[in-house]
Coordinates of C-alpha atoms in Angstrom, one line a residue:
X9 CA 0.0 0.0 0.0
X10 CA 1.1 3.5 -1.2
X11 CA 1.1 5.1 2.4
X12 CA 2.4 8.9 3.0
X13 CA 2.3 11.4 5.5
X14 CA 4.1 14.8 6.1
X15 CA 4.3 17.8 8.5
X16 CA 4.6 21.3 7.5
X17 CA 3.5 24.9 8.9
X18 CA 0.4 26.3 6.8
X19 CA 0.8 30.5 6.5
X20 CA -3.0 30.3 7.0
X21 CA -6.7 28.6 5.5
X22 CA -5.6 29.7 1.6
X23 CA -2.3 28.3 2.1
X24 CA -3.3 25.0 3.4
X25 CA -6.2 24.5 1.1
X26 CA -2.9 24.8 -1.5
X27 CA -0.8 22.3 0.1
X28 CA -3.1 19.9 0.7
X29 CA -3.9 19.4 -3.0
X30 CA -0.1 19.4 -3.3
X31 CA 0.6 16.7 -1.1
X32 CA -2.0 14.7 -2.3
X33 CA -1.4 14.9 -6.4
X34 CA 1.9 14.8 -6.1
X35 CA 3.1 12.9 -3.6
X36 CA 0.2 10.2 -2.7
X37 CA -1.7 10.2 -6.2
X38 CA -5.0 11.4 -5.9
X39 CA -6.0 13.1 -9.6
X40 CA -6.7 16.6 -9.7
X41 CA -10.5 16.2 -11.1
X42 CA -11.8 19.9 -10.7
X43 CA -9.9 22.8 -10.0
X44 CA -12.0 25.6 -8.3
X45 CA -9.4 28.5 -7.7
X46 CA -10.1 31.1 -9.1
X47 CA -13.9 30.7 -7.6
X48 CA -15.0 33.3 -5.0
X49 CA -15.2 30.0 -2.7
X50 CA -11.4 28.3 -3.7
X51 CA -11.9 25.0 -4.0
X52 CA -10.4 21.5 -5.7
X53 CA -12.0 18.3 -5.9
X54 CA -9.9 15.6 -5.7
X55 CA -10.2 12.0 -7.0
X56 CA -9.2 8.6 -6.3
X57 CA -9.5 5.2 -7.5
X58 CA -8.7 3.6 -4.7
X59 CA -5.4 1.8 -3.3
X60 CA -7.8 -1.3 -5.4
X61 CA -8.3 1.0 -8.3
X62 CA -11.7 -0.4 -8.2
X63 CA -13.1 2.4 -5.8
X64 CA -15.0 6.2 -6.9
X65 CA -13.5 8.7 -4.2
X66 CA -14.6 12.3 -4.8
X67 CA -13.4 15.0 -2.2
X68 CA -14.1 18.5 -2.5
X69 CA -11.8 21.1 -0.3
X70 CA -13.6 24.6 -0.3
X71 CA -12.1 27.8 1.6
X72 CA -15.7 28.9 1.9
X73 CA -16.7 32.3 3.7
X74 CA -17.2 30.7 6.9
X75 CA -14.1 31.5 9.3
X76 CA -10.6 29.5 10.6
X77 CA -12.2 26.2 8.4
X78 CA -11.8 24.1 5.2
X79 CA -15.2 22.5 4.2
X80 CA -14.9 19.1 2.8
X81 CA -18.0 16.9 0.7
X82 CA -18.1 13.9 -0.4
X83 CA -20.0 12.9 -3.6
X84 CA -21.8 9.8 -5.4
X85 CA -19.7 11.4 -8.3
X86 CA -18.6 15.1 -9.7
X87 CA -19.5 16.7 -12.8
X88 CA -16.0 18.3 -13.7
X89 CA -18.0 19.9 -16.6
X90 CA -21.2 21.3 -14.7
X91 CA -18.8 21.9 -11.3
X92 CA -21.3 20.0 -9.4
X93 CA -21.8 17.3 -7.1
X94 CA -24.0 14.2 -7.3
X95 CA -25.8 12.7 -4.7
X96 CA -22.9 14.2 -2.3
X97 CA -22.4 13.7 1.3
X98 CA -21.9 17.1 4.0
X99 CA -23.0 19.8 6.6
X100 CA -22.2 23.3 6.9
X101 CA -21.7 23.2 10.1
X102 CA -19.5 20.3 10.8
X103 CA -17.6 18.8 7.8
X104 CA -14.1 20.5 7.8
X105 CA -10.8 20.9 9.0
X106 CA -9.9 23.4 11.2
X107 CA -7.7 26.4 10.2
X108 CA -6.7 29.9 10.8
X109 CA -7.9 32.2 8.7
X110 CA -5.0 35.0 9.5
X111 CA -2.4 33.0 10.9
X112 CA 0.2 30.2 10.2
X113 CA -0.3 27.1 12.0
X114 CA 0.9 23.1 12.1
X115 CA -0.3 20.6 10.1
X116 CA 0.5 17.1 9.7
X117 CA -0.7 15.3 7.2
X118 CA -1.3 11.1 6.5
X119 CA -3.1 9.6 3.0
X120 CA -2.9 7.0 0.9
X121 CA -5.5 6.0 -2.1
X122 CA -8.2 4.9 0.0
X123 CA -8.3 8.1 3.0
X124 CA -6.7 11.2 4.6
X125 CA -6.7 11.8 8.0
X126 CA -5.3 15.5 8.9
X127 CA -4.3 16.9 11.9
X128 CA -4.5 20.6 12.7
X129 CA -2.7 22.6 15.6
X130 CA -4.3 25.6 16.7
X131 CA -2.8 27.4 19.6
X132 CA -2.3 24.4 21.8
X133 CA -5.4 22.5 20.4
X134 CA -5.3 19.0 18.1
X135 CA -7.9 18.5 15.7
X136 CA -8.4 16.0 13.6
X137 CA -10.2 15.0 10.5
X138 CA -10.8 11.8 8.4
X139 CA -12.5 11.6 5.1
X140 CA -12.3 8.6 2.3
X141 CA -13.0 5.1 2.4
X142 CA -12.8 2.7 5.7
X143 CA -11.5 -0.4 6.1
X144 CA -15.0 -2.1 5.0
X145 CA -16.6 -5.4 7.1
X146 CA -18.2 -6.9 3.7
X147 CA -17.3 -7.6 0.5
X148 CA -15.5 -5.0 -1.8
X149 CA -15.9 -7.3 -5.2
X150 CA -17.6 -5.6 -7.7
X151 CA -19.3 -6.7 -11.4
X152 CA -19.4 -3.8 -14.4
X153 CA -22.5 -3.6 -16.4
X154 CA -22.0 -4.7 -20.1
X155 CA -25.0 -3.0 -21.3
X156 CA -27.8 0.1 -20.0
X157 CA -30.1 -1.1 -17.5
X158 CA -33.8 -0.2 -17.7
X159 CA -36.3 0.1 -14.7
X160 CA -38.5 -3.1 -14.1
X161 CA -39.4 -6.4 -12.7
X162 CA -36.9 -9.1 -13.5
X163 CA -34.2 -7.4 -14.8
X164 CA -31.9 -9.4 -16.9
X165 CA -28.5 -7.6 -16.6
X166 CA -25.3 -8.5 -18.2
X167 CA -22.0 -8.0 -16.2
X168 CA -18.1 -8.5 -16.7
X169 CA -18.3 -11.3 -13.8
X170 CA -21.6 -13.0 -12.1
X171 CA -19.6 -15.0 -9.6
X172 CA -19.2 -12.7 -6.9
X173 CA -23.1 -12.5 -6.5
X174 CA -25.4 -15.2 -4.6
X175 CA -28.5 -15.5 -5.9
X176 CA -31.2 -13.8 -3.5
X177 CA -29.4 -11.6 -1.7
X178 CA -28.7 -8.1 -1.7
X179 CA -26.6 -5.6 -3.4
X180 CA -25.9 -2.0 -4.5
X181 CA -26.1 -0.9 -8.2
X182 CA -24.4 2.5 -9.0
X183 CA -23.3 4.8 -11.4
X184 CA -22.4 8.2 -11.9
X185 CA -26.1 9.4 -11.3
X186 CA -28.2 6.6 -8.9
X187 CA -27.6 4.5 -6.6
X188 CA -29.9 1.8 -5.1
X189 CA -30.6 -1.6 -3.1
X190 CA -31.0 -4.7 -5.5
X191 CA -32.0 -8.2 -4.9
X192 CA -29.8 -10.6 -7.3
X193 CA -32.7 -13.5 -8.0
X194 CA -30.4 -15.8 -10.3
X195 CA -27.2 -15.6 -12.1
X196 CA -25.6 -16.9 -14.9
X197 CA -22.0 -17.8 -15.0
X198 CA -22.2 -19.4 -18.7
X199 CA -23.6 -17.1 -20.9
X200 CA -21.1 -14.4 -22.2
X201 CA -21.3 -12.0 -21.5
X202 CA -22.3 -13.5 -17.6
X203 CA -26.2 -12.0 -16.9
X204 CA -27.8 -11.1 -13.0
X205 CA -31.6 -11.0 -13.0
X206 CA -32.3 -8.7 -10.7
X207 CA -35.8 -8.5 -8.9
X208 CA -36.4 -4.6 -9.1
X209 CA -34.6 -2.2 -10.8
X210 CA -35.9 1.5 -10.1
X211 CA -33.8 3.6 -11.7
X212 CA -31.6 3.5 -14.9
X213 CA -28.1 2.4 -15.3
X214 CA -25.9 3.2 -17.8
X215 CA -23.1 0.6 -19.4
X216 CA -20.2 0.8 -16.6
X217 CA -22.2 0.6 -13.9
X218 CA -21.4 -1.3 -10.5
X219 CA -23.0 -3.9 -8.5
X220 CA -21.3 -4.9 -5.0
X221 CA -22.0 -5.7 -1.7
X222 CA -20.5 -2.8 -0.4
X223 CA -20.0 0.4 -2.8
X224 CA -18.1 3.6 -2.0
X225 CA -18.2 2.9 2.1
X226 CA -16.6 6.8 1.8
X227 CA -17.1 8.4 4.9
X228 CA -16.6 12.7 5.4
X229 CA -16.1 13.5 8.7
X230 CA -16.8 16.0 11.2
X231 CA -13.5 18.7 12.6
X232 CA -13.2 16.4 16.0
X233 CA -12.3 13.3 14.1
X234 CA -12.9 10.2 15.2
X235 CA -16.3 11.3 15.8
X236 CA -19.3 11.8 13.8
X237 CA -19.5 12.0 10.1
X238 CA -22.0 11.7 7.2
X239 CA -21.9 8.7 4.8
X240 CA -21.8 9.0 1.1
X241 CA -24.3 5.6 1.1
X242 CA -26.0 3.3 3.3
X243 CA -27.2 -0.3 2.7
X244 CA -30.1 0.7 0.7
X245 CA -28.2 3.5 -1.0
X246 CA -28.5 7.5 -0.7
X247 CA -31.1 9.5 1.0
X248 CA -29.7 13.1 1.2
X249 CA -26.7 15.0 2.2
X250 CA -26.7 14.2 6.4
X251 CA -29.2 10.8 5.4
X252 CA -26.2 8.5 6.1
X253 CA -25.2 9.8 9.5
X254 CA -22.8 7.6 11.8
X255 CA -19.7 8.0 14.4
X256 CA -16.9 6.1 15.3
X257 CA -16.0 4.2 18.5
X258 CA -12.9 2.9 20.2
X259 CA -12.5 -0.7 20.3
X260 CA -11.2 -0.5 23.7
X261 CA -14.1 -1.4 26.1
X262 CA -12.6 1.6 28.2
X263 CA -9.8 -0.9 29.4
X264 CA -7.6 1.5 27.2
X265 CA -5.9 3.1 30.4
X266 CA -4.6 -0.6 31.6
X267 CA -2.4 -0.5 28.7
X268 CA -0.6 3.0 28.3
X269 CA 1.6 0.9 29.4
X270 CA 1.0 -2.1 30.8
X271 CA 2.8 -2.9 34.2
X272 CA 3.9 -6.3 33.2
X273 CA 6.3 -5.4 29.9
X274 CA 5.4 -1.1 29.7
X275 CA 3.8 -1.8 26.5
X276 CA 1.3 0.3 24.4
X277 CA -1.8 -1.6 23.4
X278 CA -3.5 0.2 20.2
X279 CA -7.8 0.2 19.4
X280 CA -9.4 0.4 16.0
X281 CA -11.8 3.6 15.4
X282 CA -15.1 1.5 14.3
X283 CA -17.1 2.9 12.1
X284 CA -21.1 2.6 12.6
X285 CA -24.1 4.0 11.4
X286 CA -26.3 4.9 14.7
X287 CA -29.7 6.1 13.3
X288 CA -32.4 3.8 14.8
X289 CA -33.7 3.1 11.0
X290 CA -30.8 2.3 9.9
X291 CA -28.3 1.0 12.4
X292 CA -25.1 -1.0 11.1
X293 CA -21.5 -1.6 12.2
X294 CA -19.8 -0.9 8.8
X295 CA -15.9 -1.2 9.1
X296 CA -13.2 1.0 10.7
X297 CA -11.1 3.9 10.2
X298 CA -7.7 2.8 7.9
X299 CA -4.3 3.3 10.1
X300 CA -6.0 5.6 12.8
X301 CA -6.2 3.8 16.7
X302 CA -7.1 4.5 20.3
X303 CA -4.5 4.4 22.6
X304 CA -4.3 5.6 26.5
X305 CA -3.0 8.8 27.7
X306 CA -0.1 7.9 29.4
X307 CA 1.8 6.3 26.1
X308 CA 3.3 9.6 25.7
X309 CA 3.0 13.1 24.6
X310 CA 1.4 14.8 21.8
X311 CA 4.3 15.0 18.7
X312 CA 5.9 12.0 20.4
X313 CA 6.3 9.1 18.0
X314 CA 5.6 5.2 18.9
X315 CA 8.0 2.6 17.2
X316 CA 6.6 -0.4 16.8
X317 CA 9.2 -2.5 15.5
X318 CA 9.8 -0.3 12.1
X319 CA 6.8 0.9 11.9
X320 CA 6.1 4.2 13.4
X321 CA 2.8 6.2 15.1
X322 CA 2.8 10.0 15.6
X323 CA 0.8 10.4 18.6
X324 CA -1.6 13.0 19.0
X325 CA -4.4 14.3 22.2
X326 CA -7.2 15.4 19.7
X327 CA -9.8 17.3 20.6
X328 CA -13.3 15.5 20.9
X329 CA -11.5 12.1 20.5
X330 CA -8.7 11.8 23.3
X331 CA -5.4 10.0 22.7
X332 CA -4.7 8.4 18.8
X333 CA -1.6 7.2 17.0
X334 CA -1.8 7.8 13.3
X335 CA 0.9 5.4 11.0
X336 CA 3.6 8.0 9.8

């Protein structure tokens, strides 16, 4: 995996919003999809195809008029040409990275092709923020559609591979428009190209589209990451901007403070951040955050780095989450 992370000083909001783009088309890979500069709102949108290069990750970075923030959203998909998003994920209020508008401050910064997780300083203050895909509980296989897809009963749909599916369960279909719940009723692994019948289809899809168990699991989070965030889908697909609400939880079991270190060898146990949506409609435990974990607060200081055998943590007291270590 093609993991990078960096630490710099940021002159202020503008000058971050610059080298974050930097750091992430240059050095990790992400492709530039929409540059929004010269816009009274600065932004860039950002793509990735994943660390799989099977995955649709569209981030947009805005240095909007509200104060000492960068607004992030998350999207089904971006119209480059319209300089829109589709079906996108966000709040006003919550989704961004915290900034200063008027003066320099630290940044550190940790990506690959799947997620970002930043980390702000401001005055003596950590805050954090996660956006991208998570480290999924269910399948990531995914079939392309050979053909267009029309609404009906029964749908007989012809896709690159019918193997990953089993017939009458449940999937999501996608593409750069919809996005929905399907049940796969039979398949056909002999016919070429392979077919799904699929028992309701309500929307069209267009040649390319996906069907998975599990599509774009891209979560954007809230400025006290791990915390809240907003979803860009759910297991039945897309309801509105905050319609795919969740948060994240330490995997800890509050026993995280009888191992900062322990007594027996003074060694540092580390949690997974799960990822779950909490909504009583729609409750589901649906993976975990991607090289970010719990740890207690007497491992060490914030800026202090664990070294676990090559492989090192930068370690961080973040507002609204407590103690993390983040993989450098």
């Amino acid at each position: 995996m093609a993991y990078h992370s960096t630490t710099g000083t940021a002159d202020n909001s503008a000058d971050f919003l610059v080298k974050l783009k930097d750091f992430l088309t240059t050095v990790v890979g992400w492709t530039l999809h929409d540059d929004g500069s010269a816009q009274a709102d600065p932004y860039y949108v950002l793509k990735s195809s994943g660390e799989s290069g099977a995955e649709d990750v569209y981030l947009q970075f805005v240095d909007d008029s509200n104060a000492d923030r960068i607004a992030v959203r998350g999207c089904l998909y971006w119209n480059a040409a319209a300089h829109a998003g589709v079906k996108e994920a966000y709040h006003n209020s919550y989704t961004y990275v915290r900034t200063v508008d008027a003066s320099p401050f630290l940044y550190w910064l940790f990506a690959d092709l799947d997620h970002l997780f930043i980390v702000t300083k401001v005055v003596t203050t950590y805050y954090g923020h996660y956006s991208g895909l998570i480290k999924r509980f269910w399948s990531g296989a995914v079939a392309i559609t050979q053909a267009a897809a029309a609404p009906g009963s029964d749908v007989v749909v012809q896709v690159n591979d019918a193997s990953i599916f089993t017939a009458n369960s449940y999937y999501l279909i996608k593409d750069d428009a919809e996005i929905e719940r399907v049940q796969v009723t039979a398949i056909d692994t002999a016919s070429t190209p392979n077919t799904v019948t699929l028992a309701n289809l309500v929307n069209t899809y267009a040649t390319g589209a996906k069907i998975g168990e599990d599509l774009q699991p891209v979560i954007v989070g809230w400025y006290q990451m791990p915390g809240s965030f907003y979803a860009l889908n759910r297991f039945d697909g897309w309801a509105s901007s905050t319609g795919q609400s969740g948060s994240c939880a330490a995997a800890h079991g509050n026993f995280h403070t009888a191992a900062n270190p322990d007594q027996r060898y003074g060694l540092v146990t580390m949690f997974p951040w799960l990822a779950a949506h909490t909504s009583s409609t729609y409750k589901e435990l649906r993976g975990e955050l991607i090289e970010v974990y719990a740890i207690g607060s007497g491992a060490a200081d914030s800026e202090d780095v664990l070294d676990l055998g090559g492989t090192t943590y930068k370690i961080f007291n973040l507002s609204g989450s407590a103690w993390c270590a983040v993989k450098e």
